[in-house]
Amino acid sequence: MILIIGLDILLDDVDDDSQDSVRGMPDLMLTQLLMCILPLVLTAALFRDAPPTPPSKSTQLKNDRQQREHDLHLSSTGSSNSSSDGKGELWSQLLLSDDLVQLQNNKNYLVLFCAFSIGVGFFNSLMTLLNQLIAPFGYR
Amino acid sequence: MDSSSNSASMHTLTVDREPHQQQVAAAAREDGDETFIVYRYRWLVLGLFCLSEAANAMMWVTFSPISNLVQDYFGQGSYYGSTTSVNMLANIFLVLYGPGTLLSVYCMKHMKLKSTLVLAGSLTLLGALIRYIAALNNDSLGHGNVYILMMIGQALAAITQPMYLNSPPALSSIWFAVNERDTATTIGAMCSPIGNAIGQLIPALLVSGRRPSGECTGSTPCHLN
């Protein structure tokens, strides 16, 4: 908060030459730019992909399986795969087709899916339209 | 990964064999003959993820809390200043959620988690930069070009949003023990609404209009003008 107020004071001269009726748009954009730089720099510097020792048996098994699949994939790419096969495989990977077919038969999942869809839909539309909903009542 | 699987099959411990001496083992878990370690570093990883996600979520609602001012900014009554056009600056995040999900699945399959997050953060940053340049050159560019540049900036941030929203389960399964995963996933997922909340607050503090305040209240609503 202090950072924002400080920025506002520092950058007050930026938009004084603008003739528009709305002030502060460059300040807003610069503030958000700076707030995007900070996490990116920290992530690039400090983030680690995985711990040296896995935290649980299931993670270790998953790592091993992925390693095996990776090796298998590396050994098979050179020999037989044509480009069209690769494309079909890519699309089935992207669309998670096996998982989606399994999920359609899972009743609990479908109930959760409907409930979450409604909730997330309401949240998103409220988040976007909040100002327009309350503006007629004098909140600006 | 090879060394750990070999040692697991031979029933030996795999503690501190790798050269990450600065990482402190917070808890060691005995499971049969194998040892699994939960590092304290995981909270820093989760915190970094939350920061990035909040920054991305903040970009989404930039124009929503000040939509009437943005309408003035693009010219009230013109095509770019209409309610629909201004709402589309936020709705582009929902429109690009599908393509972004495909991109995120592809990235998570073929890249490590850190590369994915750095790529997503870079695209978000690029979008923010484009919006800043557009806002700085508002007088010379004209309303239409500024709107299009703002939309491009929003779209760049929007295409990376699923990378953040789909990552928490992967992150918690990589770093957290089984009994902590729900907590970690919840924290990771909750940072998007928190980022939205911060994003609702900041624009109202920084952007102001020159209209007299009494003009639009009460019986003459602004959004009908």
mmCIF file of C-alpha atoms in Angstrom:
data_model
loop_
_atom_site.group_PDB
_atom_site.id
_atom_site.type_symbol
_atom_site.label_atom_id
_atom_site.label_comp_id
_atom_site.label_asym_id
_atom_site.label_seq_id
_atom_site.Cartn_x
_atom_site.Cartn_y
_atom_site.Cartn_z
ATOM 1 C CA MET A 1 0.000 0.000 0.000
ATOM 2 C CA ILE A 2 2.814 2.380 0.909
ATOM 3 C CA LEU A 3 4.476 1.460 -2.370
ATOM 4 C CA ILE A 4 1.361 2.396 -4.313
ATOM 5 C CA ILE A 5 0.896 5.729 -2.556
ATOM 6 C CA GLY A 6 4.585 6.487 -3.019
ATOM 7 C CA LEU A 7 4.324 5.692 -6.707
ATOM 8 C CA ASP A 8 1.292 7.918 -7.010
ATOM 9 C CA ILE A 9 3.151 10.865 -5.507
ATOM 10 C CA LEU A 10 6.278 10.200 -7.582
ATOM 11 C CA LEU A 11 4.450 9.919 -10.855
ATOM 12 C CA ASP A 12 1.969 12.729 -10.489
ATOM 13 C CA ASP A 13 3.755 14.763 -13.149
ATOM 14 C CA VAL A 14 3.545 12.003 -15.764
ATOM 15 C CA ASP A 15 -0.034 12.623 -16.783
ATOM 16 C CA ASP A 16 -0.347 16.346 -16.175
ATOM 17 C CA ASP A 17 0.225 17.139 -19.854
ATOM 18 C CA SER A 18 -2.594 14.822 -20.888
ATOM 19 C CA GLN A 19 -5.713 16.654 -21.962
ATOM 20 C CA ASP A 20 -8.098 13.771 -21.306
ATOM 21 C CA SER A 21 -10.770 13.781 -18.669
ATOM 22 C CA VAL A 22 -9.313 10.655 -17.033
ATOM 23 C CA ARG A 23 -6.085 10.935 -15.070
ATOM 24 C CA GLY A 24 -3.769 8.255 -13.764
ATOM 25 C CA MET A 25 -4.012 5.582 -16.448
ATOM 26 C CA PRO A 26 -0.204 5.497 -17.034
ATOM 27 C CA ASP A 27 0.304 5.315 -13.246
ATOM 28 C CA LEU A 28 -1.989 2.319 -13.058
ATOM 29 C CA MET A 29 -0.250 0.558 -15.924
ATOM 30 C CA LEU A 30 3.199 1.264 -14.463
ATOM 31 C CA THR A 31 2.143 0.027 -11.016
ATOM 32 C CA GLN A 32 0.883 -3.223 -12.457
ATOM 33 C CA LEU A 33 3.998 -3.544 -14.602
ATOM 34 C CA LEU A 34 6.197 -3.271 -11.513
ATOM 35 C CA MET A 35 3.971 -5.721 -9.632
ATOM 36 C CA CYS A 36 4.483 -8.194 -12.495
ATOM 37 C CA ILE A 37 8.259 -7.743 -12.579
ATOM 38 C CA LEU A 38 8.772 -8.583 -8.900
ATOM 39 C CA PRO A 39 7.269 -12.109 -8.914
ATOM 40 C CA LEU A 40 8.945 -12.930 -12.231
ATOM 41 C CA VAL A 41 12.418 -11.979 -10.971
ATOM 42 C CA LEU A 42 11.894 -13.828 -7.686
ATOM 43 C CA THR A 43 10.580 -16.905 -9.498
ATOM 44 C CA ALA A 44 13.470 -16.946 -11.950
ATOM 45 C CA ALA A 45 15.960 -16.607 -9.103
ATOM 46 C CA LEU A 46 14.585 -18.821 -6.351
ATOM 47 C CA PHE A 47 12.060 -21.298 -7.773
ATOM 48 C CA ARG A 48 13.119 -24.960 -7.914
ATOM 49 C CA ASP A 49 11.557 -27.628 -10.087
ATOM 50 C CA ALA A 50 11.610 -30.466 -7.590
ATOM 51 C CA PRO A 51 13.133 -31.376 -4.249
ATOM 52 C CA PRO A 52 16.226 -33.588 -4.377
ATOM 53 C CA THR A 53 14.375 -36.294 -2.462
ATOM 54 C CA PRO A 54 10.671 -36.821 -3.218
ATOM 55 C CA PRO A 55 8.253 -36.081 -0.356
ATOM 56 C CA SER A 56 6.207 -39.255 -0.675
ATOM 57 C CA LYS A 57 6.043 -42.705 -2.193
ATOM 58 C CA SER A 58 3.421 -41.703 -4.757
ATOM 59 C CA THR A 59 5.555 -38.817 -6.040
ATOM 60 C CA GLN A 60 8.539 -41.133 -6.347
ATOM 61 C CA LEU A 61 6.497 -43.698 -8.269
ATOM 62 C CA LYS A 62 5.177 -40.958 -10.543
ATOM 63 C CA ASN A 63 8.685 -39.672 -11.197
ATOM 64 C CA ASP A 64 9.866 -43.176 -12.045
ATOM 65 C CA ARG A 65 6.924 -43.723 -14.390
ATOM 66 C CA GLN A 66 7.522 -40.435 -16.162
ATOM 67 C CA GLN A 67 11.186 -41.263 -16.521
ATOM 68 C CA ARG A 68 10.331 -44.631 -18.068
ATOM 69 C CA GLU A 69 7.819 -43.054 -20.469
ATOM 70 C CA HIS A 70 10.382 -40.441 -21.408
ATOM 71 C CA ASP A 71 13.000 -43.095 -22.146
ATOM 72 C CA LEU A 72 10.486 -45.128 -24.127
ATOM 73 C CA HIS A 73 9.476 -42.066 -26.096
ATOM 74 C CA LEU A 74 13.111 -41.189 -26.840
ATOM 75 C CA SER A 75 13.875 -44.699 -28.068
ATOM 76 C CA SER A 76 10.757 -44.899 -30.256
ATOM 77 C CA THR A 77 10.814 -41.442 -31.902
ATOM 78 C CA GLY A 78 13.670 -42.164 -34.262
ATOM 79 C CA SER A 79 12.334 -45.396 -35.717
ATOM 80 C CA SER A 80 8.674 -45.520 -36.749
ATOM 81 C CA ASN A 81 6.621 -42.404 -35.910
ATOM 82 C CA SER A 82 5.456 -40.459 -38.946
ATOM 83 C CA SER A 83 4.458 -36.835 -38.535
ATOM 84 C CA SER A 84 0.701 -37.495 -38.738
ATOM 85 C CA ASP A 85 0.895 -40.057 -35.932
ATOM 86 C CA GLY A 86 2.782 -37.551 -33.833
ATOM 87 C CA LYS A 87 0.102 -34.958 -34.438
ATOM 88 C CA GLY A 88 -2.737 -37.297 -33.453
ATOM 89 C CA GLU A 89 -0.867 -38.268 -30.329
ATOM 90 C CA LEU A 90 -0.275 -34.626 -29.504
ATOM 91 C CA TRP A 91 -3.965 -33.787 -29.797
ATOM 92 C CA SER A 92 -5.034 -36.743 -27.679
ATOM 93 C CA GLN A 93 -2.482 -35.624 -25.095
ATOM 94 C CA LEU A 94 -3.683 -32.034 -25.193
ATOM 95 C CA LEU A 95 -7.361 -32.888 -24.923
ATOM 96 C CA LEU A 96 -6.755 -35.543 -22.256
ATOM 97 C CA SER A 97 -9.222 -37.745 -24.159
ATOM 98 C CA ASP A 98 -8.830 -40.866 -22.011
ATOM 99 C CA ASP A 99 -9.348 -38.951 -18.801
ATOM 100 C CA LEU A 100 -12.362 -37.116 -20.182
ATOM 101 C CA VAL A 101 -14.080 -40.374 -21.206
ATOM 102 C CA GLN A 102 -13.465 -41.787 -17.740
ATOM 103 C CA LEU A 103 -14.800 -38.659 -16.058
ATOM 104 C CA GLN A 104 -18.061 -38.698 -18.021
ATOM 105 C CA ASN A 105 -19.031 -41.925 -16.280
ATOM 106 C CA ASN A 106 -18.230 -40.560 -12.839
ATOM 107 C CA LYS A 107 -21.435 -39.252 -11.306
ATOM 108 C CA ASN A 108 -19.762 -37.526 -8.384
ATOM 109 C CA TYR A 109 -17.509 -35.664 -10.762
ATOM 110 C CA LEU A 110 -20.462 -34.497 -12.855
ATOM 111 C CA VAL A 111 -22.270 -33.127 -9.786
ATOM 112 C CA LEU A 112 -19.112 -31.295 -8.727
ATOM 113 C CA PHE A 113 -18.612 -30.070 -12.278
ATOM 114 C CA CYS A 114 -22.079 -28.455 -12.368
ATOM 115 C CA ALA A 115 -21.703 -26.917 -8.927
ATOM 116 C CA PHE A 116 -18.277 -25.477 -9.682
ATOM 117 C CA SER A 117 -19.362 -24.187 -13.087
ATOM 118 C CA ILE A 118 -22.194 -22.197 -11.550
ATOM 119 C CA GLY A 119 -20.009 -20.868 -8.753
ATOM 120 C CA VAL A 120 -17.083 -19.885 -10.938
ATOM 121 C CA GLY A 121 -19.417 -18.382 -13.524
ATOM 122 C CA PHE A 122 -21.097 -16.173 -10.934
ATOM 123 C CA PHE A 123 -17.752 -15.181 -9.467
ATOM 124 C CA ASN A 124 -16.280 -14.230 -12.828
ATOM 125 C CA SER A 125 -19.266 -12.222 -13.979
ATOM 126 C CA LEU A 126 -19.555 -10.413 -10.645
ATOM 127 C CA MET A 127 -15.845 -9.650 -10.734
ATOM 128 C CA THR A 128 -16.201 -8.115 -14.186
ATOM 129 C CA LEU A 129 -19.503 -6.288 -13.759
ATOM 130 C CA LEU A 130 -19.305 -5.244 -10.095
ATOM 131 C CA ASN A 131 -18.681 -1.595 -10.862
ATOM 132 C CA GLN A 132 -21.516 -1.424 -13.376
ATOM 133 C CA LEU A 133 -23.884 -3.084 -10.898
ATOM 134 C CA ILE A 134 -23.249 -0.646 -8.079
ATOM 135 C CA ALA A 135 -22.602 2.525 -10.085
ATOM 136 C CA PRO A 136 -26.322 3.467 -10.320
ATOM 137 C CA PHE A 137 -26.442 3.606 -6.529
ATOM 138 C CA GLY A 138 -23.750 6.244 -6.298
ATOM 139 C CA TYR A 139 -20.678 4.113 -5.562
ATOM 140 C CA ARG A 140 -17.988 5.186 -7.970
ATOM 141 C CA MET B 1 15.551 -39.988 -10.374
ATOM 142 C CA ASP B 2 17.554 -42.991 -11.447
ATOM 143 C CA SER B 3 19.638 -43.045 -8.301
ATOM 144 C CA SER B 4 16.594 -42.824 -6.026
ATOM 145 C CA SER B 5 14.764 -45.646 -7.792
ATOM 146 C CA ASN B 6 17.850 -47.853 -7.671
ATOM 147 C CA SER B 7 18.413 -47.207 -4.010
ATOM 148 C CA ALA B 8 14.730 -47.780 -3.263
ATOM 149 C CA SER B 9 14.883 -51.202 -4.833
ATOM 150 C CA MET B 10 18.002 -51.984 -2.819
ATOM 151 C CA HIS B 11 16.367 -50.761 0.441
ATOM 152 C CA THR B 12 18.885 -48.061 1.251
ATOM 153 C CA LEU B 13 18.344 -44.559 2.542
ATOM 154 C CA THR B 14 18.536 -41.667 0.133
ATOM 155 C CA VAL B 15 19.011 -38.738 2.495
ATOM 156 C CA ASP B 16 21.262 -35.812 1.561
ATOM 157 C CA ARG B 17 23.009 -37.568 -1.244
ATOM 158 C CA GLU B 18 22.335 -34.763 -3.671
ATOM 159 C CA PRO B 19 24.302 -31.495 -3.497
ATOM 160 C CA HIS B 20 21.602 -29.286 -1.975
ATOM 161 C CA GLN B 21 23.149 -28.885 1.445
ATOM 162 C CA GLN B 22 21.503 -25.569 2.199
ATOM 163 C CA GLN B 23 18.078 -27.129 2.162
ATOM 164 C CA VAL B 24 16.982 -28.115 5.631
ATOM 165 C CA ALA B 25 15.018 -31.274 6.053
ATOM 166 C CA ALA B 26 11.987 -30.261 8.058
ATOM 167 C CA ALA B 27 10.639 -33.740 8.543
ATOM 168 C CA ALA B 28 11.795 -37.166 7.533
ATOM 169 C CA ARG B 29 9.254 -39.858 6.885
ATOM 170 C CA GLU B 30 9.985 -43.509 7.365
ATOM 171 C CA ASP B 31 8.028 -45.775 5.077
ATOM 172 C CA GLY B 32 9.331 -49.281 5.197
ATOM 173 C CA ASP B 33 12.981 -49.032 4.291
ATOM 174 C CA GLU B 34 12.733 -45.834 2.288
ATOM 175 C CA THR B 35 13.042 -42.279 3.525
ATOM 176 C CA PHE B 36 11.102 -39.373 2.067
ATOM 177 C CA ILE B 37 11.960 -35.809 2.922
ATOM 178 C CA VAL B 38 9.698 -32.788 3.113
ATOM 179 C CA TYR B 39 11.797 -29.657 2.725
ATOM 180 C CA ARG B 40 11.118 -26.337 4.404
ATOM 181 C CA TYR B 41 11.947 -24.768 1.043
ATOM 182 C CA ARG B 42 8.500 -25.870 -0.186
ATOM 183 C CA TRP B 43 6.803 -22.908 1.473
ATOM 184 C CA LEU B 44 9.052 -20.500 -0.413
ATOM 185 C CA VAL B 45 8.214 -22.280 -3.666
ATOM 186 C CA LEU B 46 4.506 -22.059 -2.879
ATOM 187 C CA GLY B 47 4.862 -18.380 -1.934
ATOM 188 C CA LEU B 48 6.612 -17.558 -5.205
ATOM 189 C CA PHE B 49 3.895 -19.360 -7.120
ATOM 190 C CA CYS B 50 1.213 -17.436 -5.210
ATOM 191 C CA LEU B 51 2.888 -14.087 -5.971
ATOM 192 C CA SER B 52 3.052 -14.853 -9.690
ATOM 193 C CA GLU B 53 -0.524 -16.053 -9.761
ATOM 194 C CA ALA B 54 -1.791 -12.999 -7.891
ATOM 195 C CA ALA B 55 0.046 -10.695 -10.307
ATOM 196 C CA ASN B 56 -1.595 -12.432 -13.236
ATOM 197 C CA ALA B 57 -5.045 -12.355 -11.624
ATOM 198 C CA MET B 58 -4.563 -8.650 -10.922
ATOM 199 C CA MET B 59 -4.172 -7.983 -14.630
ATOM 200 C CA TRP B 60 -7.569 -9.527 -15.299
ATOM 201 C CA VAL B 61 -9.709 -7.030 -13.379
ATOM 202 C CA THR B 62 -7.656 -3.932 -14.212
ATOM 203 C CA PHE B 63 -10.445 -2.200 -16.106
ATOM 204 C CA SER B 64 -13.460 -3.600 -14.245
ATOM 205 C CA PRO B 65 -13.595 -1.467 -11.076
ATOM 206 C CA ILE B 66 -13.158 1.743 -13.083
ATOM 207 C CA SER B 67 -15.223 0.769 -16.105
ATOM 208 C CA ASN B 68 -17.027 4.128 -16.314
ATOM 209 C CA LEU B 69 -13.708 5.996 -16.201
ATOM 210 C CA VAL B 70 -12.304 3.688 -18.877
ATOM 211 C CA GLN B 71 -15.355 4.482 -20.985
ATOM 212 C CA ASP B 72 -14.518 8.180 -20.614
ATOM 213 C CA TYR B 73 -10.902 7.379 -21.407
ATOM 214 C CA PHE B 74 -11.763 5.761 -24.733
ATOM 215 C CA GLY B 75 -14.420 8.361 -25.487
ATOM 216 C CA GLN B 76 -17.911 8.043 -24.066
ATOM 217 C CA GLY B 77 -20.368 7.073 -26.793
ATOM 218 C CA SER B 78 -17.764 5.914 -29.309
ATOM 219 C CA TYR B 79 -17.296 2.297 -30.319
ATOM 220 C CA TYR B 80 -14.278 1.760 -28.082
ATOM 221 C CA GLY B 81 -15.930 3.507 -25.164
ATOM 222 C CA SER B 82 -19.045 1.362 -25.128
ATOM 223 C CA THR B 83 -19.811 -0.863 -22.149
ATOM 224 C CA THR B 84 -19.326 -4.020 -24.185
ATOM 225 C CA SER B 85 -15.917 -2.969 -25.483
ATOM 226 C CA VAL B 86 -14.662 -2.147 -21.998
ATOM 227 C CA ASN B 87 -16.076 -5.386 -20.585
ATOM 228 C CA MET B 88 -14.317 -7.329 -23.330
ATOM 229 C CA LEU B 89 -10.990 -6.155 -21.894
ATOM 230 C CA ALA B 90 -11.779 -8.366 -18.888
ATOM 231 C CA ASN B 91 -13.775 -11.041 -20.736
ATOM 232 C CA ILE B 92 -10.817 -11.816 -22.992
ATOM 233 C CA PHE B 93 -9.464 -13.768 -20.013
ATOM 234 C CA LEU B 94 -12.471 -16.087 -20.167
ATOM 235 C CA VAL B 95 -12.466 -16.283 -23.972
ATOM 236 C CA LEU B 96 -8.820 -17.361 -24.018
ATOM 237 C CA TYR B 97 -9.189 -19.821 -21.157
ATOM 238 C CA GLY B 98 -9.745 -22.747 -23.537
ATOM 239 C CA PRO B 99 -6.779 -22.129 -25.858
ATOM 240 C CA GLY B 100 -4.702 -21.262 -22.802
ATOM 241 C CA THR B 101 -5.570 -24.596 -21.212
ATOM 242 C CA LEU B 102 -4.286 -26.442 -24.286
ATOM 243 C CA LEU B 103 -1.109 -24.376 -24.097
ATOM 244 C CA SER B 104 -0.726 -25.070 -20.388
ATOM 245 C CA VAL B 105 -1.180 -28.835 -20.846
ATOM 246 C CA TYR B 106 1.430 -28.775 -23.607
ATOM 247 C CA CYS B 107 3.861 -26.748 -21.498
ATOM 248 C CA MET B 108 3.422 -28.912 -18.390
ATOM 249 C CA LYS B 109 4.043 -32.053 -20.480
ATOM 250 C CA HIS B 110 7.150 -30.812 -22.219
ATOM 251 C CA MET B 111 8.652 -28.324 -19.803
ATOM 252 C CA LYS B 112 9.617 -28.249 -16.165
ATOM 253 C CA LEU B 113 7.449 -26.343 -13.714
ATOM 254 C CA LYS B 114 9.927 -23.498 -13.382
ATOM 255 C CA SER B 115 10.227 -22.984 -17.143
ATOM 256 C CA THR B 116 6.429 -22.944 -17.396
ATOM 257 C CA LEU B 117 6.103 -20.339 -14.668
ATOM 258 C CA VAL B 118 8.889 -18.173 -16.068
ATOM 259 C CA LEU B 119 7.324 -18.330 -19.533
ATOM 260 C CA ALA B 120 3.921 -17.399 -18.098
ATOM 261 C CA GLY B 121 5.419 -14.569 -16.053
ATOM 262 C CA SER B 122 7.322 -13.244 -19.075
ATOM 263 C CA LEU B 123 4.196 -13.184 -21.228
ATOM 264 C CA THR B 124 2.266 -11.423 -18.462
ATOM 265 C CA LEU B 125 5.067 -8.897 -18.126
ATOM 266 C CA LEU B 126 5.104 -8.333 -21.883
ATOM 267 C CA GLY B 127 1.377 -7.701 -21.774
ATOM 268 C CA ALA B 128 1.759 -5.215 -18.933
ATOM 269 C CA LEU B 129 4.550 -3.465 -20.841
ATOM 270 C CA ILE B 130 2.423 -3.130 -23.974
ATOM 271 C CA ARG B 131 -0.428 -1.657 -21.929
ATOM 272 C CA TYR B 132 1.941 0.814 -20.265
ATOM 273 C CA ILE B 133 3.365 1.954 -23.608
ATOM 274 C CA ALA B 134 -0.154 2.333 -24.975
ATOM 275 C CA ALA B 135 -1.239 4.406 -21.981
ATOM 276 C CA LEU B 136 1.867 6.617 -22.205
ATOM 277 C CA ASN B 137 1.272 7.378 -25.890
ATOM 278 C CA ASN B 138 -2.454 7.892 -25.561
ATOM 279 C CA ASP B 139 -2.364 11.385 -27.091
ATOM 280 C CA SER B 140 -0.417 10.433 -30.211
ATOM 281 C CA LEU B 141 -1.926 7.006 -30.917
ATOM 282 C CA GLY B 142 -5.640 7.718 -30.815
ATOM 283 C CA HIS B 143 -8.349 5.850 -28.944
ATOM 284 C CA GLY B 144 -8.720 2.947 -31.376
ATOM 285 C CA ASN B 145 -5.042 2.026 -31.420
ATOM 286 C CA VAL B 146 -4.759 2.380 -27.650
ATOM 287 C CA TYR B 147 -7.756 0.074 -27.216
ATOM 288 C CA ILE B 148 -6.251 -2.530 -29.551
ATOM 289 C CA LEU B 149 -2.884 -2.391 -27.775
ATOM 290 C CA MET B 150 -4.610 -2.721 -24.402
ATOM 291 C CA MET B 151 -6.512 -5.717 -25.743
ATOM 292 C CA ILE B 152 -3.275 -7.323 -26.981
ATOM 293 C CA GLY B 153 -1.718 -6.788 -23.570
ATOM 294 C CA GLN B 154 -4.735 -8.313 -21.835
ATOM 295 C CA ALA B 155 -4.706 -11.242 -24.283
ATOM 296 C CA LEU B 156 -1.034 -11.987 -23.572
ATOM 297 C CA ALA B 157 -1.792 -12.132 -19.852
ATOM 298 C CA ALA B 158 -4.977 -14.101 -20.509
ATOM 299 C CA ILE B 159 -3.305 -16.877 -22.483
ATOM 300 C CA THR B 160 -1.032 -17.594 -19.491
ATOM 301 C CA GLN B 161 -3.781 -17.619 -16.857
ATOM 302 C CA PRO B 162 -4.523 -21.387 -17.148
ATOM 303 C CA MET B 163 -0.827 -22.133 -16.594
ATOM 304 C CA TYR B 164 -1.270 -20.676 -13.115
ATOM 305 C CA LEU B 165 -4.749 -22.002 -12.413
ATOM 306 C CA ASN B 166 -3.889 -25.562 -13.454
ATOM 307 C CA SER B 167 -0.527 -25.778 -11.681
ATOM 308 C CA PRO B 168 -1.310 -25.973 -7.911
ATOM 309 C CA PRO B 169 -2.055 -29.733 -7.839
ATOM 310 C CA ALA B 170 1.146 -30.467 -9.762
ATOM 311 C CA LEU B 171 3.177 -28.225 -7.481
ATOM 312 C CA SER B 172 1.748 -29.703 -4.288
ATOM 313 C CA SER B 173 2.270 -33.256 -5.498
ATOM 314 C CA ILE B 174 5.912 -32.513 -6.304
ATOM 315 C CA TRP B 175 6.827 -30.678 -3.092
ATOM 316 C CA PHE B 176 4.357 -31.576 -0.343
ATOM 317 C CA ALA B 177 3.716 -34.704 1.686
ATOM 318 C CA VAL B 178 0.451 -36.538 1.165
ATOM 319 C CA ASN B 179 -1.294 -35.102 4.229
ATOM 320 C CA GLU B 180 -0.340 -31.516 3.309
ATOM 321 C CA ARG B 181 -1.368 -31.584 -0.327
ATOM 322 C CA ASP B 182 -4.925 -30.376 0.182
ATOM 323 C CA THR B 183 -3.700 -27.363 2.135
ATOM 324 C CA ALA B 184 -1.052 -26.539 -0.442
ATOM 325 C CA THR B 185 -3.471 -26.860 -3.354
ATOM 326 C CA THR B 186 -6.022 -24.699 -1.566
ATOM 327 C CA ILE B 187 -3.469 -21.983 -0.842
ATOM 328 C CA GLY B 188 -2.268 -22.062 -4.436
ATOM 329 C CA ALA B 189 -5.809 -21.856 -5.800
ATOM 330 C CA MET B 190 -6.939 -19.144 -3.362
ATOM 331 C CA CYS B 191 -4.263 -16.723 -4.517
ATOM 332 C CA SER B 192 -6.128 -16.042 -7.727
ATOM 333 C CA PRO B 193 -9.182 -14.516 -5.940
ATOM 334 C CA ILE B 194 -6.812 -12.633 -3.625
ATOM 335 C CA GLY B 195 -5.041 -11.221 -6.664
ATOM 336 C CA ASN B 196 -8.449 -10.248 -8.038
ATOM 337 C CA ALA B 197 -9.268 -8.456 -4.788
ATOM 338 C CA ILE B 198 -6.001 -6.495 -4.912
ATOM 339 C CA GLY B 199 -6.669 -5.793 -8.573
ATOM 340 C CA GLN B 200 -10.082 -4.356 -7.683
ATOM 341 C CA LEU B 201 -8.490 -2.013 -5.162
ATOM 342 C CA ILE B 202 -5.505 -0.542 -7.023
ATOM 343 C CA PRO B 203 -7.212 1.034 -10.081
ATOM 344 C CA ALA B 204 -9.677 2.908 -7.902
ATOM 345 C CA LEU B 205 -6.780 4.414 -5.937
ATOM 346 C CA LEU B 206 -4.764 5.538 -8.939
ATOM 347 C CA VAL B 207 -7.235 6.565 -11.632
ATOM 348 C CA SER B 208 -9.557 9.509 -11.196
ATOM 349 C CA GLY B 209 -11.933 11.400 -13.400
ATOM 350 C CA ARG B 210 -12.403 15.152 -13.688
ATOM 351 C CA ARG B 211 -16.170 15.046 -13.697
ATOM 352 C CA PRO B 212 -18.025 16.753 -10.858
ATOM 353 C CA SER B 213 -18.907 14.003 -8.428
ATOM 354 C CA GLY B 214 -22.608 14.776 -8.095
ATOM 355 C CA GLU B 215 -23.351 14.472 -11.775
ATOM 356 C CA CYS B 216 -23.875 10.760 -12.031
ATOM 357 C CA THR B 217 -25.319 9.751 -8.688
ATOM 358 C CA GLY B 218 -28.870 9.115 -7.612
ATOM 359 C CA SER B 219 -31.512 9.418 -10.262
ATOM 360 C CA THR B 220 -29.149 9.934 -13.228
ATOM 361 C CA PRO B 221 -27.042 6.763 -13.393
ATOM 362 C CA CYS B 222 -23.742 7.060 -15.246
ATOM 363 C CA HIS B 223 -23.963 3.809 -17.116
ATOM 364 C CA LEU B 224 -27.085 4.971 -18.946
ATOM 365 C CA ASN B 225 -25.448 8.106 -20.360
#
